[in-house]
Tab-separated table of C-alpha atoms and ligand atoms in Angstrom:
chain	number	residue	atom	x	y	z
A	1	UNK	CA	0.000	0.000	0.000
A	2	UNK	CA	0.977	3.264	-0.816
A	3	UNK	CA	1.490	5.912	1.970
A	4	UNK	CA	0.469	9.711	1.979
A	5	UNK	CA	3.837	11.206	0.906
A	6	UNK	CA	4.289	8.848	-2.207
A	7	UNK	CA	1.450	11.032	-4.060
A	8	UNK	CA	3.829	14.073	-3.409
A	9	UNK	CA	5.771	14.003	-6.683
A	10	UNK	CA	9.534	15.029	-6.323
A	11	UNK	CA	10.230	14.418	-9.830
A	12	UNK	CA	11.615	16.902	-11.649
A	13	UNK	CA	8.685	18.881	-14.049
A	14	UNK	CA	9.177	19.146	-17.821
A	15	UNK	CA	7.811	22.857	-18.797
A	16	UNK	CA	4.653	23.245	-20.233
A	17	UNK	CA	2.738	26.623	-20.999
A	18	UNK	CA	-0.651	24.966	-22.022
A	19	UNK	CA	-2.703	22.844	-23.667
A	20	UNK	CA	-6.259	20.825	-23.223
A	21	UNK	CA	-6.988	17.088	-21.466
A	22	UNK	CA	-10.196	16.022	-21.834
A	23	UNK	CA	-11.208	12.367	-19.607
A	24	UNK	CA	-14.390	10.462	-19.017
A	25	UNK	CA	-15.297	9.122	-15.944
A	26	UNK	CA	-18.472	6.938	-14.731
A	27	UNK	CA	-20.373	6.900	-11.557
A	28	UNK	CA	-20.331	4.295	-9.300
A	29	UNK	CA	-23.247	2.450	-6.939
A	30	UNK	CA	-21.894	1.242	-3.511
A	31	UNK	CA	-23.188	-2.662	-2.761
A	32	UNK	CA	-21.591	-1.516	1.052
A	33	UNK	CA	-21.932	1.699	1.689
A	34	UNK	CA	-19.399	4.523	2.755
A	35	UNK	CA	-21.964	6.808	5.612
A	36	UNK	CA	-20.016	8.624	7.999
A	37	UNK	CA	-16.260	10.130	7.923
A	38	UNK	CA	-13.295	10.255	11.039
A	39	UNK	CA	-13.585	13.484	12.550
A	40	UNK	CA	-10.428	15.794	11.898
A	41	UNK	CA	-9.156	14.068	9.362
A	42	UNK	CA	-9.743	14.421	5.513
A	43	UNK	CA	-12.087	12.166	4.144
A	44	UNK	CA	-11.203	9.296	5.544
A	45	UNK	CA	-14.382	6.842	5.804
A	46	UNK	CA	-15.433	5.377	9.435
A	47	UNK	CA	-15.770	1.908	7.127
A	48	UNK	CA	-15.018	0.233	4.188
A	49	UNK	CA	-16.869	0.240	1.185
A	50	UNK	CA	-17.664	-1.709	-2.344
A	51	UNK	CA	-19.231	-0.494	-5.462
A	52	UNK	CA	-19.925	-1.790	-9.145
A	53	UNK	CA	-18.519	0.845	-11.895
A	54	UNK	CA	-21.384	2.082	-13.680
A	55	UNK	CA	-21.420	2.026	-17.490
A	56	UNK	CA	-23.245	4.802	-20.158
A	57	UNK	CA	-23.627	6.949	-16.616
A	58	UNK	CA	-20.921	9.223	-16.727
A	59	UNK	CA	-19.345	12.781	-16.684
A	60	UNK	CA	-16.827	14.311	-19.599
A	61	UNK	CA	-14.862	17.078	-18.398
A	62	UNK	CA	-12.340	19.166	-20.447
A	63	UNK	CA	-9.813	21.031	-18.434
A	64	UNK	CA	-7.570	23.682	-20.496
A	65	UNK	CA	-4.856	25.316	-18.381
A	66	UNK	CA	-2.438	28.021	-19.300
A	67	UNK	CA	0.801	29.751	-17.727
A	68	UNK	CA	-0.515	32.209	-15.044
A	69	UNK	CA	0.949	35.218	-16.283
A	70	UNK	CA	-0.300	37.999	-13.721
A	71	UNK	CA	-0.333	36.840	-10.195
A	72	UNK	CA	-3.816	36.306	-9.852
A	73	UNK	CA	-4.739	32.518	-10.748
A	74	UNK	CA	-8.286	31.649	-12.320
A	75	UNK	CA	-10.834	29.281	-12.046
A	76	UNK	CA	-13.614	28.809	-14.399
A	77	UNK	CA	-16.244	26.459	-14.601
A	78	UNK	CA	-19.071	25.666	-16.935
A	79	UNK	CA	-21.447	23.173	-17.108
A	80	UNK	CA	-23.753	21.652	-19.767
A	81	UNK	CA	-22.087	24.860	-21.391
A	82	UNK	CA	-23.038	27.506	-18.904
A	83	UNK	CA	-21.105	29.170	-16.648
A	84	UNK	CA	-21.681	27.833	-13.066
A	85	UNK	CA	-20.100	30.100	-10.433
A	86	UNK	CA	-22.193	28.001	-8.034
A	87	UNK	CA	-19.787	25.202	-8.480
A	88	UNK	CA	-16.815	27.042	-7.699
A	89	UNK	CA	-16.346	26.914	-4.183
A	90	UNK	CA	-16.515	23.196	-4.087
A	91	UNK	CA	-13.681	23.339	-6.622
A	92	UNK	CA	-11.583	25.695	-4.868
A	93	UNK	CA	-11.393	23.628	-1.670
A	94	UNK	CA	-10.993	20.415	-3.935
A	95	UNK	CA	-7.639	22.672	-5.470
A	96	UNK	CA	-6.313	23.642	-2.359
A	97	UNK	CA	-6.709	20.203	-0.667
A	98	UNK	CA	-4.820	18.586	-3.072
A	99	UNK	CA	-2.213	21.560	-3.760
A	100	UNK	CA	0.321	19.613	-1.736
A	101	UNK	CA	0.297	16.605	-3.941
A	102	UNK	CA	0.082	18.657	-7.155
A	103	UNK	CA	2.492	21.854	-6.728
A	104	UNK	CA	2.423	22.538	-10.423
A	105	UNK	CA	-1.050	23.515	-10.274
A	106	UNK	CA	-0.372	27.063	-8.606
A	107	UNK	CA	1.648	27.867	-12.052
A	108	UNK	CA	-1.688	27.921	-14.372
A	109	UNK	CA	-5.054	29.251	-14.930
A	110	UNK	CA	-7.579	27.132	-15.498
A	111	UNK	CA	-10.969	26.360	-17.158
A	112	UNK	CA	-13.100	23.256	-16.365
A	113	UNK	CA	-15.800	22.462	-18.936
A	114	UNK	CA	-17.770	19.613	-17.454
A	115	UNK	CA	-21.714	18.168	-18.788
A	116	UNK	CA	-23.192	14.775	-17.392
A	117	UNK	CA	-25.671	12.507	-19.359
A	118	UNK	CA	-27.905	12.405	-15.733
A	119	UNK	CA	-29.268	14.571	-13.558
A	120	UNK	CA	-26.595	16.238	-11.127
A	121	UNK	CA	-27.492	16.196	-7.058
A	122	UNK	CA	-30.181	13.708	-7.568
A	123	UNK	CA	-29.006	10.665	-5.589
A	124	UNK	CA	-26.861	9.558	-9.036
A	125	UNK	CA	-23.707	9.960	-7.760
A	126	UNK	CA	-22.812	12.810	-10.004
A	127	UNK	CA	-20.227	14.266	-7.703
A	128	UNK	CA	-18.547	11.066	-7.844
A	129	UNK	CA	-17.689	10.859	-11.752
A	130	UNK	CA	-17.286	14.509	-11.527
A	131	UNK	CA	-15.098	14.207	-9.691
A	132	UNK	CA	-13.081	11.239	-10.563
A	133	UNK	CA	-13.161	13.006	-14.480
A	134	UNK	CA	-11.533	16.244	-12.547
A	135	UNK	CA	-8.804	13.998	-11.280
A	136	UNK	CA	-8.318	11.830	-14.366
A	137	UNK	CA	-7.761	15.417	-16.109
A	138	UNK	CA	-5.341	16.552	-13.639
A	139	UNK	CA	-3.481	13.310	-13.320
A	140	UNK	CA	-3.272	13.701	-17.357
A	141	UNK	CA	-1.677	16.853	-16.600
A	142	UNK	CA	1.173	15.568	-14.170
A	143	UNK	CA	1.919	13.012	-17.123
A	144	UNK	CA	2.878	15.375	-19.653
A	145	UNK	CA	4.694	17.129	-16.812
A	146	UNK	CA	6.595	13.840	-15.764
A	147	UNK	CA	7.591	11.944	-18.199
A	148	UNK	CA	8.350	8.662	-15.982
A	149	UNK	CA	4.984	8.665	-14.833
A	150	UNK	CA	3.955	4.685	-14.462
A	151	UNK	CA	0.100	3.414	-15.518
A	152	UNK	CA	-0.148	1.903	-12.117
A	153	UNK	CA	0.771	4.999	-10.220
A	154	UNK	CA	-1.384	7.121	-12.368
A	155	UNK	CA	-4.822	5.271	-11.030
A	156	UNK	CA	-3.750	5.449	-7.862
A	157	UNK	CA	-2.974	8.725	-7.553
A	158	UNK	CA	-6.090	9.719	-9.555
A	159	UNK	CA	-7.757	7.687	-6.834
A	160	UNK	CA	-6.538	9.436	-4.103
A	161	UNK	CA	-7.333	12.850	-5.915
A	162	UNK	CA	-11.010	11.727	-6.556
A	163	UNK	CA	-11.267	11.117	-2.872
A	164	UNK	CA	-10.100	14.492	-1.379
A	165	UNK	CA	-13.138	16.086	-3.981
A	166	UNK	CA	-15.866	13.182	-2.999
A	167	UNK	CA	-15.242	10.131	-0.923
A	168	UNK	CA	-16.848	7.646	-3.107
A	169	UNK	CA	-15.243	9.344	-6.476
A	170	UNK	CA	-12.333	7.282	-5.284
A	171	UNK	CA	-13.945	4.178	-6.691
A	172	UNK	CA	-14.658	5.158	-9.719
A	173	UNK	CA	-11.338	5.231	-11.048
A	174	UNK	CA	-11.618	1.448	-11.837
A	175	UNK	CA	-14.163	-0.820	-13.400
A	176	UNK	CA	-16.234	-3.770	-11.941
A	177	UNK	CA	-16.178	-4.244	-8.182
A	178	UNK	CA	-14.134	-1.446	-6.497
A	179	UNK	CA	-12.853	-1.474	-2.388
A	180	UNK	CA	-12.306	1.519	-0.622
A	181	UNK	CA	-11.210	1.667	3.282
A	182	UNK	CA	-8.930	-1.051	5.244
A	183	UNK	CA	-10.874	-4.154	5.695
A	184	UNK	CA	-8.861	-6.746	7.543
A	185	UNK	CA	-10.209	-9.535	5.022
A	186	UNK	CA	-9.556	-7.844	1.404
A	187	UNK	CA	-5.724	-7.604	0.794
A	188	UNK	CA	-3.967	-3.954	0.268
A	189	UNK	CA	-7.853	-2.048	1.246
A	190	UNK	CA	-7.116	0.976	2.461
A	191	UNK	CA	-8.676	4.225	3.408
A	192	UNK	CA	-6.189	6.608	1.168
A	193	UNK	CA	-7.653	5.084	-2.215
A	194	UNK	CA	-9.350	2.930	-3.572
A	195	UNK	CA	-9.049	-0.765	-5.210
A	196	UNK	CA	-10.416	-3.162	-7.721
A	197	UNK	CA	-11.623	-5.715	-5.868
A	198	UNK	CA	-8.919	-8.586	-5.295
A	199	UNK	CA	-10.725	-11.859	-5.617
A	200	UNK	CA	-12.054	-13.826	-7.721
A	201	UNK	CA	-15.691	-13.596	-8.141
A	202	UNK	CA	-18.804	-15.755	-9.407
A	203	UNK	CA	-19.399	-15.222	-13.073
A	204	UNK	CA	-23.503	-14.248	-11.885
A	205	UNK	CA	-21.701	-11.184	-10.380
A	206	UNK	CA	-19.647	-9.800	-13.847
A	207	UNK	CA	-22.896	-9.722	-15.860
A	208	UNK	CA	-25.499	-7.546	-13.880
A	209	UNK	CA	-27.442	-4.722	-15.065
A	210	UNK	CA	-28.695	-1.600	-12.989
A	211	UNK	CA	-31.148	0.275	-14.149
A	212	UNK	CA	-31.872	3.318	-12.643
A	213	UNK	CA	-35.222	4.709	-11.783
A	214	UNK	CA	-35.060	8.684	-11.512
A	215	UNK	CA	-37.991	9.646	-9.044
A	216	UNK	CA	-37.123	13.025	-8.100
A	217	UNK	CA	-34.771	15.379	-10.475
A	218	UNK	CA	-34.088	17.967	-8.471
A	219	UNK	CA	-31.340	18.720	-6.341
A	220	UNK	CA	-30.511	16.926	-2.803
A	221	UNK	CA	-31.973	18.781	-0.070
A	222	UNK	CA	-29.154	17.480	2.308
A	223	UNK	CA	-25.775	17.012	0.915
A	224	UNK	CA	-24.313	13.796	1.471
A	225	UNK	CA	-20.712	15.611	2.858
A	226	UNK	CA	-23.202	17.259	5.505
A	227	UNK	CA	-24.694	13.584	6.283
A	228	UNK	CA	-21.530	12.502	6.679
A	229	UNK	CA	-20.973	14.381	9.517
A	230	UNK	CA	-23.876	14.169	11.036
A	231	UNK	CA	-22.883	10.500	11.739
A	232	UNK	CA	-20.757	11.564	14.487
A	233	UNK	CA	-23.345	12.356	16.891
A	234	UNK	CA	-25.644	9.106	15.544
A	235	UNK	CA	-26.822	6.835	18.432
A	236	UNK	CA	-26.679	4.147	15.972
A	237	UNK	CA	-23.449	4.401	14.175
A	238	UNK	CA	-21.565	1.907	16.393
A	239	UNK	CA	-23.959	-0.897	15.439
A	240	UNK	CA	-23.931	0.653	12.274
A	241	UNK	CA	-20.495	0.178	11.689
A	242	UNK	CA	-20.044	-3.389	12.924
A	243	UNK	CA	-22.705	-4.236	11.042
A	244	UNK	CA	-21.200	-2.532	7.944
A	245	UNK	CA	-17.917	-4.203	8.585
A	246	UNK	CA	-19.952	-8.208	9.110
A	247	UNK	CA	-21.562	-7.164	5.716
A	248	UNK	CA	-18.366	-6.815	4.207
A	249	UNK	CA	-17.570	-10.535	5.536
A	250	UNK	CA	-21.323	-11.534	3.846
A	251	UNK	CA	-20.166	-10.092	0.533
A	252	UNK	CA	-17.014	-11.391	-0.205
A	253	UNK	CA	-18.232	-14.969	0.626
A	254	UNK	CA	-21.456	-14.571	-1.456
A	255	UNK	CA	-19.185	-13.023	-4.461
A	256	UNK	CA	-17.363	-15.921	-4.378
A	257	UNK	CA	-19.979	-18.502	-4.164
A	258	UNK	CA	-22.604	-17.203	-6.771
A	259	UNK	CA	-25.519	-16.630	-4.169
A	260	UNK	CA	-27.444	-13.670	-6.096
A	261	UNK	CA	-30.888	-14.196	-3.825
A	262	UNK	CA	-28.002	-13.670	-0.793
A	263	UNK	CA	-26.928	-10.815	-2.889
A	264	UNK	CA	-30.168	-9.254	-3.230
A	265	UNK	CA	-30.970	-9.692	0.338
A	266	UNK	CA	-27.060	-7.909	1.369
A	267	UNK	CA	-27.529	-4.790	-0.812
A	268	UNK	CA	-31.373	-4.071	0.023
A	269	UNK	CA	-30.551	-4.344	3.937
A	270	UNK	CA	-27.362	-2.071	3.222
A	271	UNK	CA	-29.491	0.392	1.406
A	272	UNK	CA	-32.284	0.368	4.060
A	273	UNK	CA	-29.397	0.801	6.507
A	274	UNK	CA	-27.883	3.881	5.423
A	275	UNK	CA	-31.750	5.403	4.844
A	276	UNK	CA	-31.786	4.830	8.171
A	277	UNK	CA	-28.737	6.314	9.151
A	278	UNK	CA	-30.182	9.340	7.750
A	279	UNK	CA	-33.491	9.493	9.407
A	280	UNK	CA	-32.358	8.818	12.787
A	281	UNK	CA	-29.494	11.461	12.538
A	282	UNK	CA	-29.781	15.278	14.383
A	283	UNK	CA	-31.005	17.015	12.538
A	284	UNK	CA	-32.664	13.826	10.700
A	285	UNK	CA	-33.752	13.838	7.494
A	286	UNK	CA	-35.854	11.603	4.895
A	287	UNK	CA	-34.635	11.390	1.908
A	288	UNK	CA	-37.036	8.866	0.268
A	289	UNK	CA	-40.192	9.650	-1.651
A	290	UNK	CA	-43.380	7.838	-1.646
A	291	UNK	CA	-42.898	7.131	-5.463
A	292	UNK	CA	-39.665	5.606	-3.564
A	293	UNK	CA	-41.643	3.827	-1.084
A	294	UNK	CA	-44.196	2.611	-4.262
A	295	UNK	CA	-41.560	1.521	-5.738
A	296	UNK	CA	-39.693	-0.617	-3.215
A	297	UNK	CA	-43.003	-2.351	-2.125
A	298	UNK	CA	-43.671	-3.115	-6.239
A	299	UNK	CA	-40.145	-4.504	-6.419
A	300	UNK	CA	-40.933	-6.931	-3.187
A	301	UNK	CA	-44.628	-8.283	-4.641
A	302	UNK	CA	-43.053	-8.687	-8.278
A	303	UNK	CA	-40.404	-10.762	-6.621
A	304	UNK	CA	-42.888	-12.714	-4.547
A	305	UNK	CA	-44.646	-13.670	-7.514
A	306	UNK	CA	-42.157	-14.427	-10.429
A	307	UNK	CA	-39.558	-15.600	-7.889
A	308	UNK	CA	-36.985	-13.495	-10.304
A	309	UNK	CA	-34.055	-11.793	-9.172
A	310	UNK	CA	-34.613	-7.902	-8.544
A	311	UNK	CA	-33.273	-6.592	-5.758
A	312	UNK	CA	-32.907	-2.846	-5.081
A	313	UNK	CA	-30.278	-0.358	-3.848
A	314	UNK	CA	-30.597	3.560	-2.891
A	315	UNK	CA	-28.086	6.401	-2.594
A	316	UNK	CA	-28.868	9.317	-0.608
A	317	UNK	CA	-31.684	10.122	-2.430
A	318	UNK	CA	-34.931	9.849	-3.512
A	319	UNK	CA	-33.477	7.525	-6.903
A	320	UNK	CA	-33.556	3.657	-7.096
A	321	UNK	CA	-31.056	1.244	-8.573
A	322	UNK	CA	-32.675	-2.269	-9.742
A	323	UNK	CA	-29.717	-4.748	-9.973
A	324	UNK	CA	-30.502	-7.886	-11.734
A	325	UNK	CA	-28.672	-10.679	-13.638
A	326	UNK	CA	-28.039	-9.860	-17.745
A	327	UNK	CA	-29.873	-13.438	-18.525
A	328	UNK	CA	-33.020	-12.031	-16.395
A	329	UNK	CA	-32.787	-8.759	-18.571
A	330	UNK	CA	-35.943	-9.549	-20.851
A	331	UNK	CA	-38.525	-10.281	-18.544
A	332	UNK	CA	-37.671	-7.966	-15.806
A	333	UNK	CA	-37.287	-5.126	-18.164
A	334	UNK	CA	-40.643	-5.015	-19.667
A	335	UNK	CA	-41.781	-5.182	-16.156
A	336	UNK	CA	-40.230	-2.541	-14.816
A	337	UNK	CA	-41.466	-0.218	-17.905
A	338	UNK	CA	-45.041	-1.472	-17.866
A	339	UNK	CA	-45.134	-1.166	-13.707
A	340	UNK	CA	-42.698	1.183	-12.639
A	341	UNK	CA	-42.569	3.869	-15.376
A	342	UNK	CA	-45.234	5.682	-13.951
A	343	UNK	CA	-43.797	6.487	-10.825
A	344	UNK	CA	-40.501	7.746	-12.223
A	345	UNK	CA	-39.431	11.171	-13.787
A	346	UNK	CA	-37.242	9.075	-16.195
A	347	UNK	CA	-35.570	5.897	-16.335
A	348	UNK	CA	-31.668	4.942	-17.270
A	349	UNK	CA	-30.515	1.879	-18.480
A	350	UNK	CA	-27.263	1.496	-16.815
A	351	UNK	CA	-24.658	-1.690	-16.360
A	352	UNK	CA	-22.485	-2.666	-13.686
A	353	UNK	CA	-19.316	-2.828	-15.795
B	1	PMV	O1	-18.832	10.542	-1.763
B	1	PMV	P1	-19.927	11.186	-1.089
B	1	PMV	O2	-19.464	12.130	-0.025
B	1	PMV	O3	-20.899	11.829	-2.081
B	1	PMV	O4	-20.769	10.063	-0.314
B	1	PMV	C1	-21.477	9.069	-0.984
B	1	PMV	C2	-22.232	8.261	-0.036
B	1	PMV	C3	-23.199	7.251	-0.631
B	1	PMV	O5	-23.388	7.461	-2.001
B	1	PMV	C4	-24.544	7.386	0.056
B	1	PMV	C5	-22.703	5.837	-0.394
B	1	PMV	C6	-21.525	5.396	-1.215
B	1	PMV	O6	-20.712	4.636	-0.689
B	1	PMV	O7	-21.435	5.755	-2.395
């Protein structure tokens, strides 16, 4: 495992005056998820997470940086094409927290031209591949800069960038199954960056499709790096976090063995978990819908009947993911368009990659 100070590059930089690097990067949906950060420290998660690598859900984001030439440096950012000074702070801190691993930064202006094809702030994880594309671009940056720059080291360090802007942007540096925080049973985890996932895994699990029912489009009212913090002060996060750390445990044996009804079971009760989380936190908050709440109960009686697997998953938000296996694809899809369509804004046909 790689420690802080290795993502402090010593190397000698080449000189460059400007240019344009342009990276795409997808969001992610956590199986385990990351609620809840150590106080006075910079995001580092209270426990370990997984996620599948979503694929056709995804940010672009063009960064073009020139040689500052007055003192002053700049930061511009559009979106979809418009200028968003909204977004700006958010970058700002991200640029300043990772100044120390990226000193050639403070030498250019820059401007950031990002668009999704989702909704942002809607319980997609948009800051996530937003992020993650931010880092890619910047870690594209350091490689013209150093010439000696390895593959390897380039992911990693993109990693550990995408988790000073957004915890869970870590893991979306990598396809597939991605680990992020020290778990004592997945080799080299760690809370710095994050990791494809180590092990082998049931071929059920490489072929599983998530699509995405949007139920609410508009922003989060509660941010999840406010929820985070209001973990600390959660009379539940202690049994929260064991049992996040015995679902880990579940997950890699159930990976391994094939066990999708296990699977199903796992993510829903992880979901339901972190909803909770949220609800019993001060101040608490409910993030779900009752489109959300239709939804969930439609999921359980279509299961009850047809006995196929559909399971659900939620971020912090209003949205819900329906994971299911590829060779279940036909019947469960028309289902979900001729039962579930009316209760969603819009849906996205997404794939755990
Ligand atoms: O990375 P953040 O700070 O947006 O937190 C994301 C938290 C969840 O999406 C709710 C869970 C997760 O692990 O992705």
């Amino acid at each position: 495992m790689f420690e802080k100070k290795f993502f402090f590059n010593t190397k000698k930089y080449s000189i460059i005056s400007n240019g344009v690097v342009t990276k795409k990067s997808p969001s992610n949906i956590a199986l385990i998820k990351y609620w809840g950060k150590k106080q006075n420290k910079i995001q580092i998660p209270l426990n370990s997470s997984m996620s599948y690598t979503l694929g056709e859900v995804y940010t672009v984001t063009r960064l073009s940086f020139s040689m500052i030439e007055r003192k002053k440096r700049s930061i511009k950012l559009f979106f979809s094409g418009k200028e968003k000074k909204s977004f700006l702070p958010k970058i700002l801190k991200f640029f300043h927290r990772i100044s120390f691993y990226c000193s050639y930064l403070q030498y250019f202006n820059f401007v950031i031209e990002t668009y999704n094809n989702f909704p942002h702030s809607s319980g997609i994880a948009s800051s996530a591949s937003s992020m993650s594309a931010l880092s890619l671009c910047i870690m594209e940056i350091e490689k013209k800069l150093v010439s000696s720059l390895k593959e390897d080291f380039f992911l990693k360090k993109a990693s550990f960038l995408s988790r000073l802007g957004s915890g869970s942007a870590c893991r979306s540096i990598y396809p597939g199954l991605v680990v992020w925080g020290y778990h004592k049973s997945i080799k080299n985890s760690n809370n710095l960056y994050a990791i494809p996932y180590p092990y082998k895994v049931h071929p059920i699990f490489t072929k599983i499709l998530d699509t995405i029912l949007v139920i609410d489009e508009t922003p989060k009212k509660i941010l999840s790096s406010t929820g985070h913090q209001f973990m600390s002060n959660n009379p539940y996060a202690k049994s929260r976090l064991k049992c996040a750390h015995k679902n880990m445990n579940r997950l890699i044996s159930i990976l391994k063995m094939g066990d999708f009804k296990e699977f199903g079971k796992l993510i829903e009760h992880e979901a339901l978990t972190l909803h909770a989380m949220i609800m019993t936190s001060d101040p608490y908050f409910l993030c779900m819908k009752p489109n959300t709440i239709n939804v969930l109960y439609k999921v359980w009686d279509f299961r009850k009947q047809s006995k196929k697997n559909l399971y659900f998953t939620l971020d912090a938000g209003a949205n819900v993911h329906l994971l299911y296996p590829i060779k279940e694809k036909k019947f469960i899809l028309k289902w979900i368009y001729s039962e579930l369509f009316s209760f969603c804004k819009k849906i996205i046909e997404s794939f755990c990659q």
